[in-house]
Short mmCIF file of C-alpha atoms and ligand atoms in Angstrom, two decimals:
data_model
loop_
_atom_site.label_atom_id
_atom_site.label_comp_id
_atom_site.label_asym_id
_atom_site.label_seq_id
_atom_site.Cartn_x
_atom_site.Cartn_y
_atom_site.Cartn_z
CA MET A 1 -159.42 -134.52 44.25
CA THR A 2 -161.53 -135.44 47.47
CA THR A 3 -160.87 -139.18 46.78
CA HIS A 4 -157.41 -138.83 46.07
CA THR A 5 -157.04 -137.03 49.38
CA LEU A 6 -158.79 -139.94 51.08
CA THR A 7 -156.62 -142.84 49.66
CA HIS A 8 -153.88 -140.54 50.85
CA ASP A 9 -155.38 -140.58 54.23
CA ARG A 10 -156.49 -144.28 53.98
CA ARG A 11 -152.62 -144.60 53.29
CA ILE A 12 -151.07 -142.42 56.04
CA ALA A 13 -153.87 -144.42 58.58
CA LEU A 14 -152.37 -147.88 57.06
CA LEU A 15 -148.39 -146.72 57.78
CA ALA A 16 -149.38 -145.65 60.92
CA GLY A 17 -150.85 -149.06 61.76
CA ILE A 18 -147.69 -150.68 60.44
CA VAL A 19 -145.02 -148.32 62.50
CA LEU A 20 -147.56 -148.71 65.78
CA THR A 21 -147.41 -152.78 65.22
CA MET A 22 -143.40 -152.88 64.67
CA VAL A 23 -143.54 -150.53 67.38
CA LEU A 24 -145.29 -153.00 69.94
CA VAL A 25 -143.27 -155.52 68.48
CA ALA A 26 -140.05 -154.76 69.47
CA VAL A 27 -141.08 -153.44 73.34
CA LEU A 28 -142.29 -156.98 73.54
CA SER A 29 -139.31 -158.76 72.60
CA LEU A 30 -137.37 -156.19 74.65
CA ALA A 31 -139.24 -157.38 77.50
CA VAL A 32 -138.53 -160.78 77.44
CA GLY A 33 -134.87 -160.28 76.30
CA CYS A 34 -133.38 -159.91 80.33
CA SER A 35 -134.10 -163.36 81.34
CA PRO A 36 -131.91 -166.01 81.63
CA LYS A 37 -133.34 -167.31 84.23
CA ALA A 38 -136.70 -167.56 82.71
CA SER A 39 -135.57 -170.90 80.48
CA THR A 40 -139.72 -172.23 81.21
CA GLU A 41 -141.10 -169.71 79.33
CA ALA A 42 -142.16 -170.10 75.78
CA PRO A 43 -139.77 -168.51 73.44
CA ALA A 44 -140.15 -165.37 72.45
CA LYS A 45 -142.12 -164.38 68.92
CA SER A 46 -138.56 -163.12 67.36
CA GLU A 47 -136.71 -166.56 68.36
CA GLN A 48 -139.86 -168.24 66.70
CA ASN A 49 -139.24 -166.12 63.47
CA SER A 50 -135.87 -166.42 63.34
CA ALA A 51 -136.15 -169.35 60.66
CA SER A 52 -134.34 -168.92 58.09
CA SER A 53 -132.48 -171.04 54.78
CA MET A 54 -129.65 -171.75 57.08
CA ASP A 55 -131.73 -173.70 59.43
CA GLY A 56 -129.80 -177.32 60.14
CA GLN A 57 -126.62 -176.07 58.32
CA PRO A 58 -123.64 -176.77 59.88
CA VAL A 59 -121.62 -173.46 62.07
CA ASN A 60 -118.36 -172.74 61.94
CA TRP A 61 -117.79 -171.47 65.41
CA THR A 62 -115.00 -168.79 65.93
CA ILE A 63 -114.02 -166.38 68.19
CA GLN A 64 -114.99 -163.85 65.81
CA SER A 65 -118.29 -165.32 65.16
CA ASP A 66 -121.61 -162.68 65.34
CA CYS A 67 -122.92 -164.22 68.94
CA ALA A 68 -125.87 -161.92 68.88
CA THR A 69 -127.16 -163.45 65.72
CA CYS A 70 -128.14 -166.86 68.31
CA HIS A 71 -127.55 -165.36 71.72
CA THR A 72 -130.52 -162.89 70.90
CA SER A 73 -132.03 -162.63 74.88
CA GLU A 74 -127.89 -161.99 76.24
CA ALA A 75 -127.32 -159.62 73.22
CA ALA A 76 -131.03 -157.65 74.58
CA SER A 77 -130.01 -157.54 78.07
CA PRO A 78 -127.66 -153.94 77.98
CA GLN A 79 -131.13 -152.68 76.66
CA ASP A 80 -133.47 -153.72 79.50
CA ALA A 81 -133.12 -151.14 82.50
CA ALA A 82 -133.16 -154.14 85.15
CA CYS A 83 -130.20 -155.96 83.95
CA VAL A 84 -127.98 -153.09 85.86
CA GLN A 85 -124.63 -155.03 85.34
CA ALA A 86 -125.13 -155.74 81.51
CA VAL A 87 -126.41 -151.73 80.65
CA ALA A 88 -123.30 -150.54 82.65
CA HIS A 89 -120.91 -152.51 80.80
CA GLU A 90 -122.75 -151.66 77.15
CA ALA A 91 -121.80 -148.33 78.74
CA GLU A 92 -118.67 -149.06 78.85
CA GLY A 93 -118.59 -151.00 75.32
CA VAL A 94 -117.31 -154.39 76.88
CA THR A 95 -118.17 -157.05 73.79
CA CYS A 96 -119.59 -160.93 74.28
CA ALA A 97 -115.79 -162.08 73.78
CA GLN A 98 -114.18 -159.89 75.95
CA CYS A 99 -115.86 -161.23 78.81
CA HIS A 100 -116.33 -164.66 77.12
CA THR A 101 -112.67 -165.27 77.21
CA ASP A 102 -112.39 -168.88 77.57
CA GLU A 103 -112.34 -169.72 73.60
CA SER A 104 -111.36 -173.39 73.97
CA THR A 105 -114.66 -174.23 76.19
CA LEU A 106 -116.90 -172.06 74.11
CA SER A 107 -115.29 -173.98 70.94
CA THR A 108 -116.32 -177.14 72.06
CA SER A 109 -119.72 -175.98 73.70
CA HIS A 110 -120.26 -174.99 69.79
CA THR A 111 -118.86 -177.88 68.07
CA SER A 112 -122.74 -179.38 67.29
CA VAL A 113 -124.10 -176.76 66.91
CA LYS A 114 -126.48 -175.88 63.88
CA PHE A 115 -128.16 -172.83 62.81
CA GLY A 116 -131.39 -172.58 64.26
CA ASP A 117 -130.48 -174.47 67.31
CA LYS A 118 -132.25 -172.95 70.87
CA PRO A 119 -129.20 -172.30 72.99
CA ALA A 120 -129.61 -172.75 76.66
CA THR A 121 -130.54 -169.80 78.83
CA LYS A 122 -128.46 -170.70 82.02
CA PRO A 123 -124.98 -171.56 82.34
CA THR A 124 -123.73 -174.70 82.35
CA VAL A 125 -120.38 -173.51 81.77
CA VAL A 126 -118.48 -170.98 82.76
CA THR A 127 -116.13 -169.46 79.91
CA VAL A 128 -115.92 -166.22 81.50
CA ASP A 129 -112.36 -165.57 83.00
CA GLU A 130 -112.61 -164.07 86.49
CA GLN A 131 -109.36 -161.90 85.93
CA THR A 132 -111.56 -160.31 83.41
CA CYS A 133 -113.68 -158.78 86.09
CA VAL A 134 -110.66 -158.25 88.58
CA SER A 135 -108.31 -156.44 85.61
CA CYS A 136 -111.39 -153.34 85.73
CA HIS A 137 -112.76 -153.92 88.96
CA GLY A 138 -110.01 -154.83 91.15
CA SER A 139 -109.96 -158.09 93.49
CA MET A 140 -112.40 -159.46 95.70
CA GLN A 141 -110.86 -157.69 98.88
CA ASP A 142 -111.46 -154.42 97.22
CA MET A 143 -114.77 -154.90 96.32
CA ALA A 144 -115.36 -155.59 100.17
CA ALA A 145 -114.54 -152.47 100.53
CA LYS A 146 -117.29 -151.06 98.17
CA THR A 147 -119.81 -153.40 100.16
CA VAL A 148 -119.34 -152.88 103.60
CA ASP A 149 -123.00 -151.83 104.08
CA SER A 150 -125.06 -153.79 101.39
CA LYS A 151 -127.89 -155.41 102.65
CA ALA A 152 -128.02 -157.76 99.98
CA LEU A 153 -126.93 -161.18 101.96
CA THR A 154 -129.79 -160.82 104.82
CA ASP A 155 -130.64 -163.99 106.13
CA ASP A 156 -134.72 -164.97 108.25
CA ASN A 157 -133.04 -163.90 111.48
CA GLY A 158 -131.95 -160.24 110.26
CA VAL A 159 -127.88 -161.75 110.04
CA THR A 160 -126.29 -159.67 107.44
CA VAL A 161 -123.11 -160.30 105.57
CA ASN A 162 -120.54 -158.33 103.05
CA PRO A 163 -121.54 -160.28 99.60
CA HIS A 164 -117.60 -160.21 98.93
CA GLU A 165 -116.22 -161.04 102.56
CA ARG A 166 -117.55 -163.82 104.55
CA PRO A 167 -116.84 -164.57 107.95
CA ALA A 168 -113.81 -166.93 108.75
CA GLY A 169 -114.19 -170.74 108.67
CA GLN A 170 -112.81 -173.56 107.23
CA ALA A 171 -115.81 -174.54 104.67
CA HIS A 172 -115.39 -171.07 102.97
CA GLU A 173 -111.77 -171.19 102.80
CA ASP A 174 -111.99 -174.54 101.15
CA ASN A 175 -114.67 -172.92 99.12
CA PRO A 176 -113.32 -169.56 97.77
CA ALA A 177 -115.93 -168.13 96.26
CA THR A 178 -115.17 -166.35 91.77
CA CYS A 179 -117.33 -163.88 90.35
CA THR A 180 -118.65 -165.60 88.58
CA ASP A 181 -120.48 -167.75 91.09
CA CYS A 182 -122.69 -164.19 91.97
CA HIS A 183 -122.35 -162.32 88.83
CA ASN A 184 -124.30 -163.38 85.77
CA ASN A 185 -124.17 -160.47 83.31
CA HIS A 186 -127.64 -160.85 81.86
CA SER A 187 -129.07 -161.54 85.00
CA LYS A 188 -131.27 -158.99 87.21
CA ALA A 189 -130.97 -159.82 90.41
CA VAL A 190 -127.52 -160.51 91.41
CA GLU A 191 -128.91 -160.53 94.86
CA LYS A 192 -131.10 -163.77 93.78
CA ASP A 193 -128.35 -165.49 92.36
CA ALA A 194 -125.98 -164.78 95.63
CA MET A 195 -128.35 -166.47 98.35
CA LYS A 196 -128.58 -169.25 96.01
CA TYR A 197 -124.76 -169.70 96.22
CA CYS A 198 -125.01 -169.46 99.68
CA ALA A 199 -127.94 -171.85 99.87
CA GLN A 200 -125.96 -174.58 98.39
CA CYS A 201 -124.42 -174.90 102.58
CA HIS A 202 -126.68 -173.00 104.30
CA HIS A 203 -130.35 -174.18 104.56
CA ARG A 204 -133.91 -173.35 106.33
CA GLY A 205 -133.48 -169.71 106.00
CA THR A 206 -130.51 -169.22 108.44
CA PHE A 207 -126.49 -168.36 108.01
CA GLN A 208 -126.05 -170.60 111.37
CA CYS A 209 -124.59 -173.72 111.22
CA GLY A 210 -124.19 -176.61 113.83
CA THR A 211 -126.54 -175.22 115.88
CA CYS A 212 -129.76 -177.82 114.76
CA HIS A 213 -127.72 -180.69 114.03
CA GLU A 214 -123.92 -181.71 113.77
CA LEU A 215 -122.07 -179.84 110.42
CA ARG A 216 -122.32 -181.71 107.29
CA GLU A 217 -121.54 -181.47 103.85
CA ARG A 218 -124.36 -180.73 101.55
CA SER A 219 -122.69 -181.36 97.96
CA THR A 220 -121.99 -177.96 96.29
CA LYS A 221 -123.16 -179.07 92.72
C1 HEC J 301 -125.26 -169.98 65.17
C2 HEC J 301 -125.42 -169.80 66.41
C3 HEC J 301 -124.13 -169.57 67.57
C4 HEC J 301 -123.57 -168.23 67.42
C5 HEC J 301 -123.08 -167.46 66.22
C6 HEC J 301 -123.08 -168.28 68.83
N1 HEC J 301 -123.82 -169.07 69.42
FE1 HEC J 301 -122.95 -169.38 71.34
N2 HEC J 301 -124.11 -171.28 71.35
C7 HEC J 301 -125.24 -171.35 70.50
C8 HEC J 301 -126.06 -172.93 70.99
C9 HEC J 301 -126.95 -173.25 70.59
C10 HEC J 301 -125.28 -172.97 72.05
C11 HEC J 301 -126.01 -174.14 72.88
C12 HEC J 301 -125.19 -175.46 72.49
C13 HEC J 301 -125.14 -176.90 73.51
O1 HEC J 301 -126.04 -176.45 74.77
O2 HEC J 301 -124.89 -177.68 73.42
C14 HEC J 301 -125.18 -172.07 72.24
C15 HEC J 301 -123.70 -171.82 73.81
C16 HEC J 301 -122.70 -170.70 74.10
C17 HEC J 301 -122.39 -170.87 75.76
C18 HEC J 301 -122.84 -171.72 76.64
C19 HEC J 301 -123.91 -171.49 77.59
C20 HEC J 301 -123.80 -172.66 78.56
O3 HEC J 301 -124.35 -173.66 78.73
O4 HEC J 301 -123.03 -172.79 79.69
C21 HEC J 301 -121.50 -169.38 75.68
C22 HEC J 301 -121.54 -168.63 76.65
C23 HEC J 301 -121.73 -168.85 74.35
N3 HEC J 301 -122.08 -170.06 73.66
C24 HEC J 301 -121.58 -168.18 73.59
C25 HEC J 301 -120.88 -167.57 72.54
C26 HEC J 301 -120.55 -166.24 72.12
C27 HEC J 301 -119.45 -165.51 73.38
C28 HEC J 301 -120.53 -165.77 70.76
C29 HEC J 301 -119.49 -165.24 69.28
C30 HEC J 301 -117.97 -165.12 69.78
C31 HEC J 301 -121.37 -167.48 70.04
N4 HEC J 301 -121.66 -168.14 71.36
C32 HEC J 301 -121.65 -167.42 69.29
C33 HEC J 301 -125.52 -170.90 69.49
C34 HEC J 301 -124.65 -169.96 68.89
C1 HEC J 302 -119.49 -158.04 81.69
C2 HEC J 302 -119.08 -159.24 81.31
C3 HEC J 302 -119.83 -159.83 79.84
C4 HEC J 302 -120.06 -159.53 78.80
C5 HEC J 302 -119.75 -158.28 78.36
C6 HEC J 302 -121.05 -160.43 78.37
N1 HEC J 302 -121.55 -161.61 79.18
FE1 HEC J 302 -122.55 -163.33 78.56
N2 HEC J 302 -121.96 -163.93 81.15
C7 HEC J 302 -120.89 -163.31 81.96
C8 HEC J 302 -120.89 -163.91 82.32
C9 HEC J 302 -120.51 -163.75 83.96
C10 HEC J 302 -122.08 -165.17 82.46
C11 HEC J 302 -122.49 -166.12 83.84
C12 HEC J 302 -121.17 -167.27 83.69
C13 HEC J 302 -121.08 -167.62 82.53
O1 HEC J 302 -121.44 -168.45 81.76
O2 HEC J 302 -119.49 -167.64 82.32
C14 HEC J 302 -122.45 -165.46 81.18
C15 HEC J 302 -123.48 -165.68 80.79
C16 HEC J 302 -124.09 -165.93 79.34
C17 HEC J 302 -124.15 -167.04 78.88
C18 HEC J 302 -124.77 -168.05 79.46
C19 HEC J 302 -126.35 -168.44 79.09
C20 HEC J 302 -127.11 -166.84 80.43
O3 HEC J 302 -127.72 -166.38 79.42
O4 HEC J 302 -126.57 -167.26 81.33
C21 HEC J 302 -124.29 -166.79 76.89
C22 HEC J 302 -125.13 -167.71 76.28
C23 HEC J 302 -123.74 -165.28 77.06
N3 HEC J 302 -123.07 -165.48 78.20
C24 HEC J 302 -123.77 -164.55 75.85
C25 HEC J 302 -123.12 -163.60 75.94
C26 HEC J 302 -123.35 -162.52 74.38
C27 HEC J 302 -123.42 -163.05 73.18
C28 HEC J 302 -122.57 -162.05 75.10
C29 HEC J 302 -122.46 -159.97 73.57
C30 HEC J 302 -124.04 -159.99 73.62
C31 HEC J 302 -122.60 -161.53 76.21
N4 HEC J 302 -121.94 -163.29 76.55
C32 HEC J 302 -121.79 -160.31 77.25
C33 HEC J 302 -120.85 -162.25 81.41
C34 HEC J 302 -120.66 -160.93 80.02
C1 HEC J 303 -113.73 -153.39 80.71
C2 HEC J 303 -113.48 -153.77 81.70
C3 HEC J 303 -114.74 -153.77 82.95
C4 HEC J 303 -114.77 -155.40 82.26
C5 HEC J 303 -114.16 -156.65 81.85
C6 HEC J 303 -115.84 -156.17 83.54
N1 HEC J 303 -116.64 -154.81 84.11
FE1 HEC J 303 -117.76 -154.33 85.31
N2 HEC J 303 -117.67 -152.64 85.15
C7 HEC J 303 -117.19 -151.64 84.49
C8 HEC J 303 -117.89 -150.53 84.70
C9 HEC J 303 -116.63 -149.08 84.02
C10 HEC J 303 -118.95 -150.23 85.41
C11 HEC J 303 -119.67 -148.89 86.19
C12 HEC J 303 -118.82 -148.44 87.31
C13 HEC J 303 -118.82 -149.19 88.48
O1 HEC J 303 -120.15 -149.70 88.56
O2 HEC J 303 -117.88 -149.92 88.89
C14 HEC J 303 -119.07 -151.80 86.14
C15 HEC J 303 -119.87 -151.81 86.04
C16 HEC J 303 -120.77 -153.00 86.80
C17 HEC J 303 -121.51 -153.96 88.26
C18 HEC J 303 -122.39 -152.50 88.76
C19 HEC J 303 -123.60 -152.55 87.77
C20 HEC J 303 -124.22 -151.67 88.79
O3 HEC J 303 -124.53 -150.13 88.19
O4 HEC J 303 -124.88 -152.15 89.71
C21 HEC J 303 -121.13 -154.61 88.43
C22 HEC J 303 -121.56 -156.17 89.51
C23 HEC J 303 -120.13 -155.79 87.84
N3 HEC J 303 -119.61 -154.81 86.49
C24 HEC J 303 -119.67 -156.70 87.59
C25 HEC J 303 -118.59 -157.22 86.67
C26 HEC J 303 -118.45 -158.70 86.65
C27 HEC J 303 -118.62 -159.81 87.51
C28 HEC J 303 -117.66 -158.89 85.63
C29 HEC J 303 -116.69 -159.96 85.02
C30 HEC J 303 -117.30 -160.81 84.53
C31 HEC J 303 -116.89 -157.32 85.09
N4 HEC J 303 -117.75 -156.38 86.01
C32 HEC J 303 -116.48 -157.15 83.66
C33 HEC J 303 -115.66 -152.59 84.01
C34 HEC J 303 -115.55 -153.23 83.18
C1 HEC J 304 -118.98 -174.84 101.13
C2 HEC J 304 -120.29 -174.48 101.52
C3 HEC J 304 -120.41 -172.73 102.15
C4 HEC J 304 -120.65 -171.70 100.98
C5 HEC J 304 -121.02 -171.81 100.04
C6 HEC J 304 -120.90 -170.80 102.20
N1 HEC J 304 -120.88 -171.36 103.29
FE1 HEC J 304 -121.18 -170.18 105.33
N2 HEC J 304 -120.56 -171.85 106.41
C7 HEC J 304 -120.34 -172.74 106.31
C8 HEC J 304 -119.62 -174.02 107.20
C9 HEC J 304 -119.82 -174.98 106.97
C10 HEC J 304 -120.15 -172.90 108.65
C11 HEC J 304 -119.93 -173.12 109.50
C12 HEC J 304 -118.43 -172.55 110.29
C13 HEC J 304 -117.16 -173.38 109.09
O1 HEC J 304 -117.14 -174.49 109.24
O2 HEC J 304 -116.47 -172.59 108.23
C14 HEC J 304 -120.07 -171.56 107.85
C15 HEC J 304 -120.07 -170.05 108.55
C16 HEC J 304 -121.17 -168.98 107.99
C17 HEC J 304 -121.36 -168.12 108.95
C18 HEC J 304 -121.52 -168.09 110.41
C19 HEC J 304 -122.18 -168.78 111.48
C20 HEC J 304 -122.05 -169.03 112.53
O3 HEC J 304 -122.62 -169.46 112.93
O4 HEC J 304 -121.57 -167.74 113.30
C21 HEC J 304 -121.63 -167.09 108.36
C22 HEC J 304 -122.23 -165.86 109.06
C23 HEC J 304 -121.84 -167.38 106.74
N3 HEC J 304 -121.23 -168.70 107.12
C24 HEC J 304 -122.59 -167.04 105.59
C25 HEC J 304 -122.46 -167.44 104.35
C26 HEC J 304 -122.88 -166.33 103.11
C27 HEC J 304 -123.56 -165.08 103.03
C28 HEC J 304 -122.82 -167.03 101.91
C29 HEC J 304 -123.06 -166.86 100.76
C30 HEC J 304 -121.99 -165.56 100.29
C31 HEC J 304 -122.08 -168.47 102.65
N4 HEC J 304 -121.92 -168.67 103.75
C32 HEC J 304 -121.43 -169.79 101.87
C33 HEC J 304 -120.54 -173.05 104.45
C34 HEC J 304 -119.98 -172.82 103.13
C1 HEC J 305 -121.11 -164.37 96.95
C2 HEC J 305 -121.52 -163.75 96.12
C3 HEC J 305 -120.67 -162.57 95.20
C4 HEC J 305 -119.84 -162.76 94.49
C5 HEC J 305 -118.49 -164.34 94.33
C6 HEC J 305 -119.45 -161.93 93.91
N1 HEC J 305 -120.15 -160.67 94.04
FE1 HEC J 305 -120.01 -158.67 93.90
N2 HEC J 305 -122.09 -158.50 94.04
C7 HEC J 305 -122.51 -159.62 95.13
C8 HEC J 305 -123.83 -158.97 95.02
C9 HEC J 305 -125.22 -159.30 96.29
C10 HEC J 305 -123.73 -157.51 94.91
C11 HEC J 305 -124.59 -156.42 95.34
C12 HEC J 305 -124.61 -155.38 96.38
C13 HEC J 305 -125.45 -154.50 97.03
O1 HEC J 305 -125.76 -153.65 95.61
O2 HEC J 305 -125.91 -154.67 97.43
C14 HEC J 305 -122.12 -157.26 94.18
C15 HEC J 305 -121.77 -155.96 93.90
C16 HEC J 305 -120.99 -156.08 92.71
C17 HEC J 305 -120.13 -154.50 92.24
C18 HEC J 305 -121.03 -153.27 92.69
C19 HEC J 305 -120.30 -152.53 93.84
C20 HEC J 305 -121.06 -151.05 94.07
O3 HEC J 305 -120.12 -150.22 93.82
O4 HEC J 305 -121.99 -151.38 94.63
C21 HEC J 305 -118.90 -155.22 91.91
C22 HEC J 305 -118.35 -153.65 90.62
C23 HEC J 305 -119.10 -156.72 91.53
N3 HEC J 305 -119.68 -156.78 92.92
C24 HEC J 305 -117.84 -157.16 91.25
C25 HEC J 305 -117.32 -158.13 91.73
C26 HEC J 305 -116.16 -158.92 91.40
C27 HEC J 305 -114.79 -158.17 90.38
C28 HEC J 305 -116.34 -160.18 91.93
C29 HEC J 305 -114.81 -161.11 91.61
C30 HEC J 305 -113.79 -160.52 92.27
C31 HEC J 305 -117.21 -160.11 93.12
N4 HEC J 305 -118.33 -159.04 92.71
C32 HEC J 305 -117.44 -161.24 93.18
C33 HEC J 305 -122.45 -160.64 95.27
C34 HEC J 305 -120.68 -161.00 94.85
C1 HEC J 306 -132.10 -173.67 111.30
C2 HEC J 306 -131.19 -175.19 112.12
C3 HEC J 306 -130.68 -175.82 110.50
C4 HEC J 306 -129.67 -174.99 110.15
C5 HEC J 306 -129.29 -173.88 111.29
C6 HEC J 306 -128.63 -175.78 109.63
N1 HEC J 306 -129.51 -176.94 109.06
FE1 HEC J 306 -129.25 -178.53 108.34
N2 HEC J 306 -130.66 -179.49 108.39
C7 HEC J 306 -132.04 -178.94 109.15
C8 HEC J 306 -133.13 -180.20 109.41
C9 HEC J 306 -134.24 -179.95 109.90
C10 HEC J 306 -133.13 -180.72 108.93
C11 HEC J 306 -133.35 -182.11 108.40
C12 HEC J 306 -133.11 -183.48 109.41
C13 HEC J 306 -132.00 -183.86 109.19
O1 HEC J 306 -131.70 -184.26 108.21
O2 HEC J 306 -131.55 -183.81 110.52
C14 HEC J 306 -131.74 -180.82 107.65
C15 HEC J 306 -130.86 -181.61 107.31
C16 HEC J 306 -129.91 -181.05 106.45
C17 HEC J 306 -128.73 -182.10 105.51
C18 HEC J 306 -129.25 -183.33 104.78
C19 HEC J 306 -130.18 -183.10 103.84
C20 HEC J 306 -129.84 -182.31 102.71
O3 HEC J 306 -130.90 -181.02 102.90
O4 HEC J 306 -129.02 -181.79 102.52
C21 HEC J 306 -127.50 -181.77 105.20
C22 HEC J 306 -127.23 -181.83 104.73
C23 HEC J 306 -127.29 -180.27 106.12
N3 HEC J 306 -128.77 -179.95 106.82
C24 HEC J 306 -126.52 -179.27 106.17
C25 HEC J 306 -126.05 -178.25 106.89
C26 HEC J 306 -125.47 -177.25 106.37
C27 HEC J 306 -123.72 -177.79 105.99
C28 HEC J 306 -125.53 -176.14 107.43
C29 HEC J 306 -124.83 -175.22 107.55
C30 HEC J 306 -124.21 -174.65 106.76
C31 HEC J 306 -126.77 -176.64 107.69
N4 HEC J 306 -127.28 -177.82 107.75
C32 HEC J 306 -127.56 -176.02 108.81
C33 HEC J 306 -131.67 -177.83 109.89
C34 HEC J 306 -130.71 -176.76 110.24
#
């Protein structure tokens, strides 16, 4: 009787151990989930372990494919509270293909993809149509009205600019911004992403131009 109870207790202890390990693994894989900018980091354990008999086989990609099988990091972003955009859109039930609407570009990106290939963690092509964002959120002007008090874009001199409304000027008019210039659904840092966009032209920590040297072009790509 006593031996029986002991074995039983051990089994419970062992089970508890297994469950704890599973929870830990789940928590750890979530922690690395939302990190589109952390391309230099080692791949997540869950990705390394995903080797299967399908590896190396060609993928017959269609817009109906289950994106989450391969794009584990983007699929995990709605579970990371720091990814506020992904969290908000998951709550609205917005699917991958609802935003990534450029099927022909996506199809080209996936032509030579094989099962087990590691997808890029930074976008190299834009496959999200601005109209998709606008259809739910309204135009850039509508957005500007919402962010009049935003301090997200502040330079080293304390000059603040509304992210959705830059001051008038030839360079800005010649280079209109689109939603995806700053917004990556899977990013934790829209402010940083937006500042990077401005820094294509503005540098030395200031939004000014023509004060240190004559106006000259910086390559925007
Ligand atoms: C079988 C694995 C697999 C599936 C399923 C898959 N992808 Fe991909 N995807 C990849 C790989 C690998 C790449 C990288 C291709 C390259 O860089 O040449 C990629 C590239 C991309 C890119 C371009 C990233 C860039 O470089 O800008 C997007 C966007 C994307 N996939 C979205 C999707 C969407 C949306 C779905 C579902 C409809 C999907 N993928 C399904 C493996 C997959
Ligand atoms: C609310 C719109 C939205 C939803 C929903 C969404 N994405 Fe994205 N995604 C974006 C935007 C915006 C970018 C950055 C610009 C671009 O690549 O076009 C992006 C970037 C990506 C990239 C490029 C690599 C990276 O991480 O930056 C991949 C791959 C991707 N998304 C896959 C997915 C998958 C898989 C899903 C579903 C699990 C999904 N996306 C859901 C908007 C969305
Ligand atoms: C199907 C409708 C829909 C689509 C498509 C959509 N959104 Fe949203 N988005 C929402 C809703 C609803 C919310 C939550 C309420 C709000 O903040 O406006 C939201 C929230 C957001 C937020 C605020 C997140 C926060 O809480 O700080 C940002 C930023 C955003 N969306 C940007 C975008 C961009 C950029 C695109 C296109 C890549 C896009 N959305 C596509 C419906 C949508
Ligand atoms: C394509 C290059 C380019 C990009 C991208 C750009 N700017 Fe500019 N910006 C300029 C140039 C050039 C000027 C000088 C006026 C002109 O000729 O348009 C300027 C002028 C300004 C000014 C007025 C400066 C002054 O001296 O009064 C502010 C403020 C500013 N930009 C902020 C921003 C912010 C914030 C962003 C990002 C959201 C941004 N700009 C993105 C090129 C750019
Ligand atoms: C120059 C970069 C930039 C561009 C372009 C841009 N955004 Fe934003 N957006 C931001 C930043 C930065 C914030 C965060 C502002 C803050 O929280 O202070 C933001 C905030 C938002 C929000 C949340 C607003 C709220 O209620 O707080 C939504 C929704 C949004 N953007 C949608 C869009 C849409 C749709 C487009 C395209 C029509 C767009 N954005 C274009 C940088 C940009
Ligand atoms: C705070 C001072 C300052 C302001 C304001 C400034 N620059 Fe510069 N810029 C420099 C310095 C310093 C250098 C390096 C020495 C040189 O080439 O004159 C430089 C170099 C450059 C170069 C050549 C090398 C490179 O980094 O690409 C370009 C192009 C340039 N600036 C464009 C711009 C543009 C466009 C603006 C406005 C959007 C601007 N600068 C505003 C200080 C400034």
